N, CA and C of each residue as an Amber inpcrd file, in Angstrom:
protein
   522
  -1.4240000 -25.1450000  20.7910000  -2.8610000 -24.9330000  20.8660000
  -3.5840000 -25.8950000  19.9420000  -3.0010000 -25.5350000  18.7290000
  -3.9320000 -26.5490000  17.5840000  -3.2360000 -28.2000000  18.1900000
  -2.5420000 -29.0360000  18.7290000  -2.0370000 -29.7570000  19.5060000
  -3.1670000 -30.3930000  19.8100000  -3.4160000 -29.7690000  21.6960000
  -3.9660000 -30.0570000  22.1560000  -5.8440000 -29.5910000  22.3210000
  -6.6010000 -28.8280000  21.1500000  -7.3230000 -28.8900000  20.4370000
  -8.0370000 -30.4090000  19.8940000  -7.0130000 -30.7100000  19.2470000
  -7.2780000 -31.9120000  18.2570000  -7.1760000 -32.9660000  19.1070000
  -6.5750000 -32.9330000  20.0270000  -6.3550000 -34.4370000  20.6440000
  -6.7260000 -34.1500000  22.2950000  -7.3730000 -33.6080000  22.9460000
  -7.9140000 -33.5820000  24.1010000  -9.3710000 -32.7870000  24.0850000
  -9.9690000 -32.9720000  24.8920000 -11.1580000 -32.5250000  25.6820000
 -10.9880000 -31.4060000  26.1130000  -9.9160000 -30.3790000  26.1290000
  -9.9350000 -29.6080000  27.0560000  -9.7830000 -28.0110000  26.0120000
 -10.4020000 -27.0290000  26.8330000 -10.3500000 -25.4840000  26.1380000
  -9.3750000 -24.3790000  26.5570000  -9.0910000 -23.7030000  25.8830000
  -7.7900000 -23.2600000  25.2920000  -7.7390000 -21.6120000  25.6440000
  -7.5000000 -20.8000000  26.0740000  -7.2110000 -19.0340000  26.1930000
  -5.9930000 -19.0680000  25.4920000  -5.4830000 -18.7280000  24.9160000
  -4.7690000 -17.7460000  24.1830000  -4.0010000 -16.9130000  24.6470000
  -3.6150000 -15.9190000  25.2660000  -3.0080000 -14.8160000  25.6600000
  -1.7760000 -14.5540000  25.0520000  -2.0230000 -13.2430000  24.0790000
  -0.9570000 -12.6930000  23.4390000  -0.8580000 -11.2610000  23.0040000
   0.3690000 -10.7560000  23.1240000   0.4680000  -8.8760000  23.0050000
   0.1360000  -8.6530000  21.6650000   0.5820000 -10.0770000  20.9400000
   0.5960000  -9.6710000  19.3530000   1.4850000  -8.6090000  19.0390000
   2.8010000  -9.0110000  19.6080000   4.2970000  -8.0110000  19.2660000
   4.7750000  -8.7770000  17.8790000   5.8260000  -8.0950000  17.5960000
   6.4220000  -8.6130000  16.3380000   6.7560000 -10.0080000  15.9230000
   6.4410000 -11.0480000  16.9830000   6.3180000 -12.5330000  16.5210000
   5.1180000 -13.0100000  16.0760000   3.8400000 -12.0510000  16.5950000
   2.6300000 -12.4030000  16.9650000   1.7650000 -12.0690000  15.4600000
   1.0300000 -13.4550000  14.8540000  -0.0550000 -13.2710000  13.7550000
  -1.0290000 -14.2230000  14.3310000  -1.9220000 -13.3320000  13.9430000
  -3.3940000 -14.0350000  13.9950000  -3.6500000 -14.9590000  12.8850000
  -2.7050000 -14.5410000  11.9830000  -3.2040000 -15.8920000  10.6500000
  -3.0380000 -17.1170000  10.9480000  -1.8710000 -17.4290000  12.0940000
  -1.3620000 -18.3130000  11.7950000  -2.4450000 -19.3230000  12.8400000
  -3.3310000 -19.0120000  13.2750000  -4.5240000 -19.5950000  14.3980000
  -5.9470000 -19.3740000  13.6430000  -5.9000000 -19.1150000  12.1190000
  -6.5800000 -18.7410000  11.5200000  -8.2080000 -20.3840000  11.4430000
  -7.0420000 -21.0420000  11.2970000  -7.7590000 -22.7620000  11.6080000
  -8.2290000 -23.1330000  12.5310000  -8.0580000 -22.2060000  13.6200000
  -8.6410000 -22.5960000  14.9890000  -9.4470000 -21.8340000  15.1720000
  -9.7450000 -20.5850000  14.7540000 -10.5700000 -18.9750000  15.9350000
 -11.2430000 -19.8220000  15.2740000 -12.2580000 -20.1770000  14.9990000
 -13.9520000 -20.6390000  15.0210000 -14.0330000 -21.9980000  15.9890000
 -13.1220000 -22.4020000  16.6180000 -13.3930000 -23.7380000  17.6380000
 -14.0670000 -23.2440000  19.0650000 -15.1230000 -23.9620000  19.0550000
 -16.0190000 -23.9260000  20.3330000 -14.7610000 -23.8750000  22.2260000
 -13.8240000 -24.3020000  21.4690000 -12.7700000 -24.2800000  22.6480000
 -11.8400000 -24.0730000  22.6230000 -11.8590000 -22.5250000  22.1200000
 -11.0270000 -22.1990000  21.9340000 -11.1100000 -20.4730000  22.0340000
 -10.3230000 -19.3350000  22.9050000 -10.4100000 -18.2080000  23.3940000
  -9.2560000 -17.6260000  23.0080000  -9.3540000 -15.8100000  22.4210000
  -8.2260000 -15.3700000  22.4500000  -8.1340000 -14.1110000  23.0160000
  -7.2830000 -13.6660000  23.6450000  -7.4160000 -12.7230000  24.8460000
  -6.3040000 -12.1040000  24.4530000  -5.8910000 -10.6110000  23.7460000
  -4.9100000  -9.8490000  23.3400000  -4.6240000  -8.9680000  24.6820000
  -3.5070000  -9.4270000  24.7630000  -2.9130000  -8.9660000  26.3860000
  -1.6310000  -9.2490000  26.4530000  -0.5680000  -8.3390000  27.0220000
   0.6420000  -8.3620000  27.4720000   0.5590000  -8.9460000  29.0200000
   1.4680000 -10.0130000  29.0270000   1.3970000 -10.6480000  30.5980000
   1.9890000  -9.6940000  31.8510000   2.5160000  -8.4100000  30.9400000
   3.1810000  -7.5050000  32.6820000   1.8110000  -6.6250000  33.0200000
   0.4100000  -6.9560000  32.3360000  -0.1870000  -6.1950000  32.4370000
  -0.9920000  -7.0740000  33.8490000  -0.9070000  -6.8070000  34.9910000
  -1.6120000  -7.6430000  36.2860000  -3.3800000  -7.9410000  36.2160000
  -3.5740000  -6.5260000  35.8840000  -4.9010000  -6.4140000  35.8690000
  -5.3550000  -7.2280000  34.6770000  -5.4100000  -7.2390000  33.6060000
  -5.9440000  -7.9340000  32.9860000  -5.3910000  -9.3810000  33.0150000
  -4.1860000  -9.8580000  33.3490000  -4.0070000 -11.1480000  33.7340000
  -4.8710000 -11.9820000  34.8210000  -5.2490000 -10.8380000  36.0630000
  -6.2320000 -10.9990000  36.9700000  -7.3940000 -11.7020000  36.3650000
  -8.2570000 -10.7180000  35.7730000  -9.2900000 -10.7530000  35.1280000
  -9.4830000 -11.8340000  34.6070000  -8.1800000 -12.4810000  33.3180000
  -8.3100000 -13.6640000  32.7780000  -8.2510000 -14.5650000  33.2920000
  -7.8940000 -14.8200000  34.1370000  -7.5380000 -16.5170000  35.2280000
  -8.9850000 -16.2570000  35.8220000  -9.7430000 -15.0880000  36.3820000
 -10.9490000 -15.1630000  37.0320000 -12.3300000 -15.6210000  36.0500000
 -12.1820000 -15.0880000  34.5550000 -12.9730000 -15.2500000  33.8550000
 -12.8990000 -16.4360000  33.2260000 -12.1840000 -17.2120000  33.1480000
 -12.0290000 -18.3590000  32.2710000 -11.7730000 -19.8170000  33.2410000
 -10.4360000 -19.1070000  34.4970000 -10.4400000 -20.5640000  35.8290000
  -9.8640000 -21.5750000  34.9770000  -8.8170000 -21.1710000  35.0710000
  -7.4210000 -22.5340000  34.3210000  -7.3150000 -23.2430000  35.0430000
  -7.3290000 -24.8820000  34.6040000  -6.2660000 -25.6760000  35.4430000
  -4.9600000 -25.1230000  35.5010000  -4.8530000 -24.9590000  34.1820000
  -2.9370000 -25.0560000  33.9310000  -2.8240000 -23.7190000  33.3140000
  -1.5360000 -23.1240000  33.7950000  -0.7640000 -22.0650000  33.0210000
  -0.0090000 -22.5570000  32.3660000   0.2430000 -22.3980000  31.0540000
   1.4490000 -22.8570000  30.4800000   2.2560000 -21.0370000  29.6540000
   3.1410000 -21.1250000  30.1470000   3.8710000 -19.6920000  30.1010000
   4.9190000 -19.9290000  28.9050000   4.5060000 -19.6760000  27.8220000
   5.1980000 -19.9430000  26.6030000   6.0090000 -18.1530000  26.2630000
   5.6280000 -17.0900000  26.5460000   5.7830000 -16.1010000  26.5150000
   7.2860000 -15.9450000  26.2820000   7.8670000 -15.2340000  25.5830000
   9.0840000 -14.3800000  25.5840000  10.1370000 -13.7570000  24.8370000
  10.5880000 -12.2800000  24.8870000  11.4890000 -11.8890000  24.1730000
  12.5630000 -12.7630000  23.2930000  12.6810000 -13.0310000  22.3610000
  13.7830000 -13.6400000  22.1440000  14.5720000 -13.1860000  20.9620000
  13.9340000 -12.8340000  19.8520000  14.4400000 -11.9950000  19.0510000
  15.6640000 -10.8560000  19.2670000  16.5960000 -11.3430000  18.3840000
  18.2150000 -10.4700000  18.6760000  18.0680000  -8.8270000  18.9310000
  17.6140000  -8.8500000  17.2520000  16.9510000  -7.3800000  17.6160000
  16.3190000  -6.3990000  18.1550000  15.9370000  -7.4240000  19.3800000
  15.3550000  -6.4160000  20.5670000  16.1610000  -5.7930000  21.2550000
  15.8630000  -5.1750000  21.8440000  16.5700000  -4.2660000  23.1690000
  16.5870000  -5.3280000  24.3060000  17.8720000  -5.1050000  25.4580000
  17.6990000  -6.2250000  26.5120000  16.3690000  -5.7840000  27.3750000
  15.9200000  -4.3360000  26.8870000  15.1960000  -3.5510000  28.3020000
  13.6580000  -4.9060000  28.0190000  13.3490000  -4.8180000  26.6100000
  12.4580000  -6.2610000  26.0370000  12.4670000  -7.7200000  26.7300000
  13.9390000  -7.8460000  26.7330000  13.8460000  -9.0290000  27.5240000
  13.7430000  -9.2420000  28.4560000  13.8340000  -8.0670000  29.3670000
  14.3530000  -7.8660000  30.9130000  12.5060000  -7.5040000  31.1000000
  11.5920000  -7.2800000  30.5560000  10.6510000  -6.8360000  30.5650000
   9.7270000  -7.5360000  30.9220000   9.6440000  -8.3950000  29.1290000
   8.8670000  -9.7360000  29.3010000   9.3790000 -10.8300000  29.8820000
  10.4900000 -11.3090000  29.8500000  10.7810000 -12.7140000  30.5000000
  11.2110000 -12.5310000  31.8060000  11.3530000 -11.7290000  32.5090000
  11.3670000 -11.6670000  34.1670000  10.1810000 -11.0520000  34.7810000
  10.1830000  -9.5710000  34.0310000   9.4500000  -8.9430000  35.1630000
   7.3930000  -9.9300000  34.2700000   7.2820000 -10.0590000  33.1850000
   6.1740000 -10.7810000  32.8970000   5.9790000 -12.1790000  33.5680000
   7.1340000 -13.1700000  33.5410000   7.6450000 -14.4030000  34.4940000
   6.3820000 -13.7720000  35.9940000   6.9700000 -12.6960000  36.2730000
   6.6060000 -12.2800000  37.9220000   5.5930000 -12.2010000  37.9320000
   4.5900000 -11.1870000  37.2130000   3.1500000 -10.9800000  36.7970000
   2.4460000 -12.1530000  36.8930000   2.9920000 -13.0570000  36.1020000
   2.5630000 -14.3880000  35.8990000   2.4190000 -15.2650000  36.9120000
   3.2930000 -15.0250000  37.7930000   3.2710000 -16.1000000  38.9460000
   2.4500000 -15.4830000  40.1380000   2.5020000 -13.9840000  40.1460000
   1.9810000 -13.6710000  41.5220000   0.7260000 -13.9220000  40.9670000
  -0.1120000 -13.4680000  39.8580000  -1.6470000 -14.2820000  39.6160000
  -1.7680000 -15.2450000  39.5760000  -1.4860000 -16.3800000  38.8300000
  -1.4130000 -17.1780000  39.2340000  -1.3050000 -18.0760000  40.8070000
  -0.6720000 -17.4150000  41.5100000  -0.3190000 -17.8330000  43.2050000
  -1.6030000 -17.5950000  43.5580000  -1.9880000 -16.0480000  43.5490000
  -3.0820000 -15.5340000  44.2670000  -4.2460000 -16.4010000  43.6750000
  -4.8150000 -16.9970000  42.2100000  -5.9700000 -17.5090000  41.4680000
  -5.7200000 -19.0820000  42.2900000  -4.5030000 -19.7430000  42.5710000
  -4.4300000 -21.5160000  42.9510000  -5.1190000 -21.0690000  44.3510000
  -4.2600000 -20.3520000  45.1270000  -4.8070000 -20.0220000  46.7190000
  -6.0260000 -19.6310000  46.7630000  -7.1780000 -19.5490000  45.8310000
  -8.0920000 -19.0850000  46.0420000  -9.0580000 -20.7860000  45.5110000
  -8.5210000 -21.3130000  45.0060000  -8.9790000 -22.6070000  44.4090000
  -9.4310000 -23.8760000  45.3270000 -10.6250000 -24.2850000  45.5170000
 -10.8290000 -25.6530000  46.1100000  -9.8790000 -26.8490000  46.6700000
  -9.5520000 -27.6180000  47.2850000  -8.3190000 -28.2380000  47.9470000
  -8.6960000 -29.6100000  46.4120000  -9.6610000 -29.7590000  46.0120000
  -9.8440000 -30.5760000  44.8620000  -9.5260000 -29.7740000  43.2740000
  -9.5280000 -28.9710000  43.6500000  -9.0450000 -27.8970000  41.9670000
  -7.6000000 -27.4770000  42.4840000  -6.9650000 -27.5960000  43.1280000
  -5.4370000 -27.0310000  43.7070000  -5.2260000 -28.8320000  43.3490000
  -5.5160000 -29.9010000  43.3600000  -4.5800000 -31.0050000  42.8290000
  -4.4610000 -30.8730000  41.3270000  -5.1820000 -30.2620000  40.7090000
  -5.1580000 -30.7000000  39.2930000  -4.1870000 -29.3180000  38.4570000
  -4.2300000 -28.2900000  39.5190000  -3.6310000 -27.1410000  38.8230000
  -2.3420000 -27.2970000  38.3990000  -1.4780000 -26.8140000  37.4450000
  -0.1000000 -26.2370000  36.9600000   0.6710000 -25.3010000  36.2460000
   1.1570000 -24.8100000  36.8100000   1.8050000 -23.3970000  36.3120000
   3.4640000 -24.0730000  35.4660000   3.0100000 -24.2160000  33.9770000
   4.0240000 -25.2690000  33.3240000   4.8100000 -23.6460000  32.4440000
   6.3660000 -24.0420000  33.1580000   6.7550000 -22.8100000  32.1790000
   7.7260000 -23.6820000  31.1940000   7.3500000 -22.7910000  30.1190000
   8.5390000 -23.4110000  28.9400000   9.5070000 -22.3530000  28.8300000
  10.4890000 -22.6980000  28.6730000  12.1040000 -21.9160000  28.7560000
  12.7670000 -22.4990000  27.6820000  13.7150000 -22.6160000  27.4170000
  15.0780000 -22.9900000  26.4010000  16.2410000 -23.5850000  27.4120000
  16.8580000 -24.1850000  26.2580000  18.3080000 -24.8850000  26.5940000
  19.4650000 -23.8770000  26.4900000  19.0650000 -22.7670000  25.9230000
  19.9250000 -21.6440000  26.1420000  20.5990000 -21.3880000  27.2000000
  19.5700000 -21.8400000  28.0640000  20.0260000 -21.1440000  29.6020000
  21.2440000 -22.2100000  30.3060000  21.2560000 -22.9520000  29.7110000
  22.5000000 -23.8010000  29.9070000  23.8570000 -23.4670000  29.2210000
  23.8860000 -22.2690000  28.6660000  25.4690000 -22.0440000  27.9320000
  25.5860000 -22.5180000  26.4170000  26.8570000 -22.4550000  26.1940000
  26.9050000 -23.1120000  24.5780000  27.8080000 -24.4520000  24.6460000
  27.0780000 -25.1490000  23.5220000  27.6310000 -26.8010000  23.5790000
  29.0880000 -25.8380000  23.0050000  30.1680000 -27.2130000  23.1450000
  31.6980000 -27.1830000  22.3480000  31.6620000 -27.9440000  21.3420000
  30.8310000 -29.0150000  21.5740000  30.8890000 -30.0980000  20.0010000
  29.6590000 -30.6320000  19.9350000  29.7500000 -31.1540000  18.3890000
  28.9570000 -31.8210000  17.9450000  28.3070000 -33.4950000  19.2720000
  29.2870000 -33.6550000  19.8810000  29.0350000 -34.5290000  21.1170000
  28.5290000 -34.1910000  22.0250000  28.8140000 -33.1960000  22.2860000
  27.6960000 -32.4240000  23.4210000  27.0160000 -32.4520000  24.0190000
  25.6700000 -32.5130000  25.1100000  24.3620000 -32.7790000  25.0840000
  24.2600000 -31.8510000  26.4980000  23.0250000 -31.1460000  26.8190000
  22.2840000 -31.1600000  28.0880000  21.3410000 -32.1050000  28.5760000
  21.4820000 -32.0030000  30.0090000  20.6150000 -32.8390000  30.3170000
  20.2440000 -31.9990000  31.5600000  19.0560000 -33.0050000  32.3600000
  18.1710000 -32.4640000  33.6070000  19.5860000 -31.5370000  34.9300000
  20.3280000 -32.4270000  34.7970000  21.7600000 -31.6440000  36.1070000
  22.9460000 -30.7310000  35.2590000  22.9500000 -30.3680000  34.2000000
  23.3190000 -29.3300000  33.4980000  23.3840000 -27.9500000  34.5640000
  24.2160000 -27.4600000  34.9250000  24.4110000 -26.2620000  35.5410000
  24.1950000 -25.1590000  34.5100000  23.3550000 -23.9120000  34.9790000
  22.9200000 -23.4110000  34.0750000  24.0950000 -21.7720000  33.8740000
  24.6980000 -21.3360000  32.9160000  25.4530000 -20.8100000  32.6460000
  25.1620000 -20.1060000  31.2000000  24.1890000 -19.3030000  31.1050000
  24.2520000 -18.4140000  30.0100000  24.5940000 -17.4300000  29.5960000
  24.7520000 -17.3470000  28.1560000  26.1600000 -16.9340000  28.0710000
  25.1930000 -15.6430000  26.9520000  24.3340000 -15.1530000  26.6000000
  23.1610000 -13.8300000  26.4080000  22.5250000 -13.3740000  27.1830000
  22.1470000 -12.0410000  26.8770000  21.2980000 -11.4090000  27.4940000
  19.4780000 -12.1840000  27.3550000  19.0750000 -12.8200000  26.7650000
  18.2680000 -13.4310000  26.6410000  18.2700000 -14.4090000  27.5000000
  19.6520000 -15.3230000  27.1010000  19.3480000 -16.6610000  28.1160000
  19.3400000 -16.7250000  29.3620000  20.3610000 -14.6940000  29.4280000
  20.2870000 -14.6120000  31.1440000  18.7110000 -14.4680000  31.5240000
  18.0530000 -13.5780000  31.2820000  16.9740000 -13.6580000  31.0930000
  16.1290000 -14.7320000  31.4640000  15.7960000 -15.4200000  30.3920000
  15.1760000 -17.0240000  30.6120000  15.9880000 -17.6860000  32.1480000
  17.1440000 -17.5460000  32.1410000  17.4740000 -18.2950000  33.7760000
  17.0120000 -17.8090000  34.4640000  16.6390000 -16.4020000  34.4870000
  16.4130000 -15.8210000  35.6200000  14.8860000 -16.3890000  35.7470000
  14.1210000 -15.7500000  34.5200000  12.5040000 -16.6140000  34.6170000
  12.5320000 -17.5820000  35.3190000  13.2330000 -18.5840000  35.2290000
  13.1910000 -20.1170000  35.4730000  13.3640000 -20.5060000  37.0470000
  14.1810000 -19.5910000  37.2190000  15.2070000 -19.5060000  39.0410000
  13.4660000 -18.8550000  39.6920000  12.6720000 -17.4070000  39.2360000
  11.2370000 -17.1700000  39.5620000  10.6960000 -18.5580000  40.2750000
  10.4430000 -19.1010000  38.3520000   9.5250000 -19.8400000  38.8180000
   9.6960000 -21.2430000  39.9840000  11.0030000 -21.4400000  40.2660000
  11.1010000 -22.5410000  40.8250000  11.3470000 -21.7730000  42.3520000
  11.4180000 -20.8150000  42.8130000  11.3380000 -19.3200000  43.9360000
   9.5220000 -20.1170000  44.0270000   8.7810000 -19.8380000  43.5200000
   7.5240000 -19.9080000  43.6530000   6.8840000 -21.1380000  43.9630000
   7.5880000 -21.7700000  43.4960000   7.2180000 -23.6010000  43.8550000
   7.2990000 -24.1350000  45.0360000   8.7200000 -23.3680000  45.5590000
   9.3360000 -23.7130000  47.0460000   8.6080000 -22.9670000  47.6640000
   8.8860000 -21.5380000  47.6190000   8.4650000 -21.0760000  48.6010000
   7.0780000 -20.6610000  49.1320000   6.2770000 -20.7680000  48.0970000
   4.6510000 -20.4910000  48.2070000   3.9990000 -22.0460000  47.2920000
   4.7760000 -23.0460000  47.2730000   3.9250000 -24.2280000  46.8590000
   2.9030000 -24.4340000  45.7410000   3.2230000 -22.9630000  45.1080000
   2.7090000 -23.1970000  43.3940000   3.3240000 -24.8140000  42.7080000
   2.0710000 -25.3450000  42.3190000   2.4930000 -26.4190000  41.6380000
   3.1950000 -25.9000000  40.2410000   4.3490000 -26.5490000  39.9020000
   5.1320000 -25.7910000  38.9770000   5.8450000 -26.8520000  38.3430000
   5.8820000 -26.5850000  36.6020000   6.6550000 -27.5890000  35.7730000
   7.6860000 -26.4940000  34.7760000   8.8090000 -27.1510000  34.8130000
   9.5350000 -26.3090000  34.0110000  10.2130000 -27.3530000  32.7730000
   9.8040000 -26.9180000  31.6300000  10.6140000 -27.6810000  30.4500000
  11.7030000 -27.0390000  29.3210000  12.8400000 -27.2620000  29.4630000
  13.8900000 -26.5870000  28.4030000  14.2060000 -26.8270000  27.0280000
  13.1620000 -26.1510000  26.3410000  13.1470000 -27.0870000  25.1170000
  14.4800000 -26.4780000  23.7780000  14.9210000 -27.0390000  23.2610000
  15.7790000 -26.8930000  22.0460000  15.1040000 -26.0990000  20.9120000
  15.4360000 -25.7250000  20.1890000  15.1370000 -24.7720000  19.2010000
  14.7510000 -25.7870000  17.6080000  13.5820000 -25.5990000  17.1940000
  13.3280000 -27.0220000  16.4020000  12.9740000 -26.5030000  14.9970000
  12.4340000 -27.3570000  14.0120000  11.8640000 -26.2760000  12.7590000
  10.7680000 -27.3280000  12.6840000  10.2070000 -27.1040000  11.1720000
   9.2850000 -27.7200000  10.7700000   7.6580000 -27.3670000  10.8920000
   6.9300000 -27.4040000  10.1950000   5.2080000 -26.9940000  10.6410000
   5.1020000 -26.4750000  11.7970000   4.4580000 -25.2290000  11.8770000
   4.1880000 -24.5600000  13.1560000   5.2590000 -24.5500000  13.8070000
């Protein structure tokens, strides 16, 4: 958010349950930006996901959302990262199909996932890449595959424009 804030033109919704990952401090630098929205909401919730894509009219979804924490229950993961994944896409589907044939080029429903969902490296040599067969080996990463298998279900078969990125687990600022 603070990202693409600082370095684009473009305004920002928010959407978050504010579960046990979730602080408001840490956006504390941003809530006063003219472009910038925060909308406290769980994504399995339809109706208010409705609401938000109608009130605000995204180009882009970007679906950062998900259980990941050990200490959850799988029923958590099975919760938010599939059945929320679903929430997510059928509004989304229904908000693009309702969109101008000139606002349907610019739209994207960008989900971010993990490299999890690819299994565990054996060595330090290792690497994934884009043709990596996906083989996870948690209840989480099953999870996230499954999200991922959704969203690319939705791309094909109802022509949601759709980006999926598997990102690695990183540290540092934010």
């Amino acid at each position: 958010i603070r990202f693409i804030l600082n370095n684009f033109n473009f305004h920002v919704v928010n959407v978050d349950a504010l579960t046990y990952a979730g602080n408001l401090d840490s956006i504390s630098d941003i809530e006063t930006n003219s472009r910038y929205r925060f909308e406290e909401c769980n994504i399995c919730d339809e109706n208010r996901i409705k609401d938000i894509l109608d009130k605000y009219k995204p180009s882009i979804v970007m679906h950062l959302a998900a259980e990941s924490h050990v200490d959850r229950s799988i029923e958590a993961f099975l919760e938010t990262n599939i059945l929320g994944t679903y929430s997510l896409l059928n509004n989304s589907l229904n908000y693009y199909q309702e969109l101008s044939d000139e606002d349907k080029l610019n739209f994207r429903f960008h989900h971010i996932s993990t490299d999890e969902v690819y299994g565990d490296l054996e060595g330090t040599q290792d690497l994934f890449i884009e043709t990596t067969s996906y083989a996870p080996s948690s209840p989480y990463s099953a999870s996230k595959a499954s999200s991922d298998h959704l969203v690319r279900a939705w791309g094909r078969t109802y022509g949601l424009p759709i980006m999926i990125t598997n990102c690695s687990n990183n540290y540092g600022p934010y």
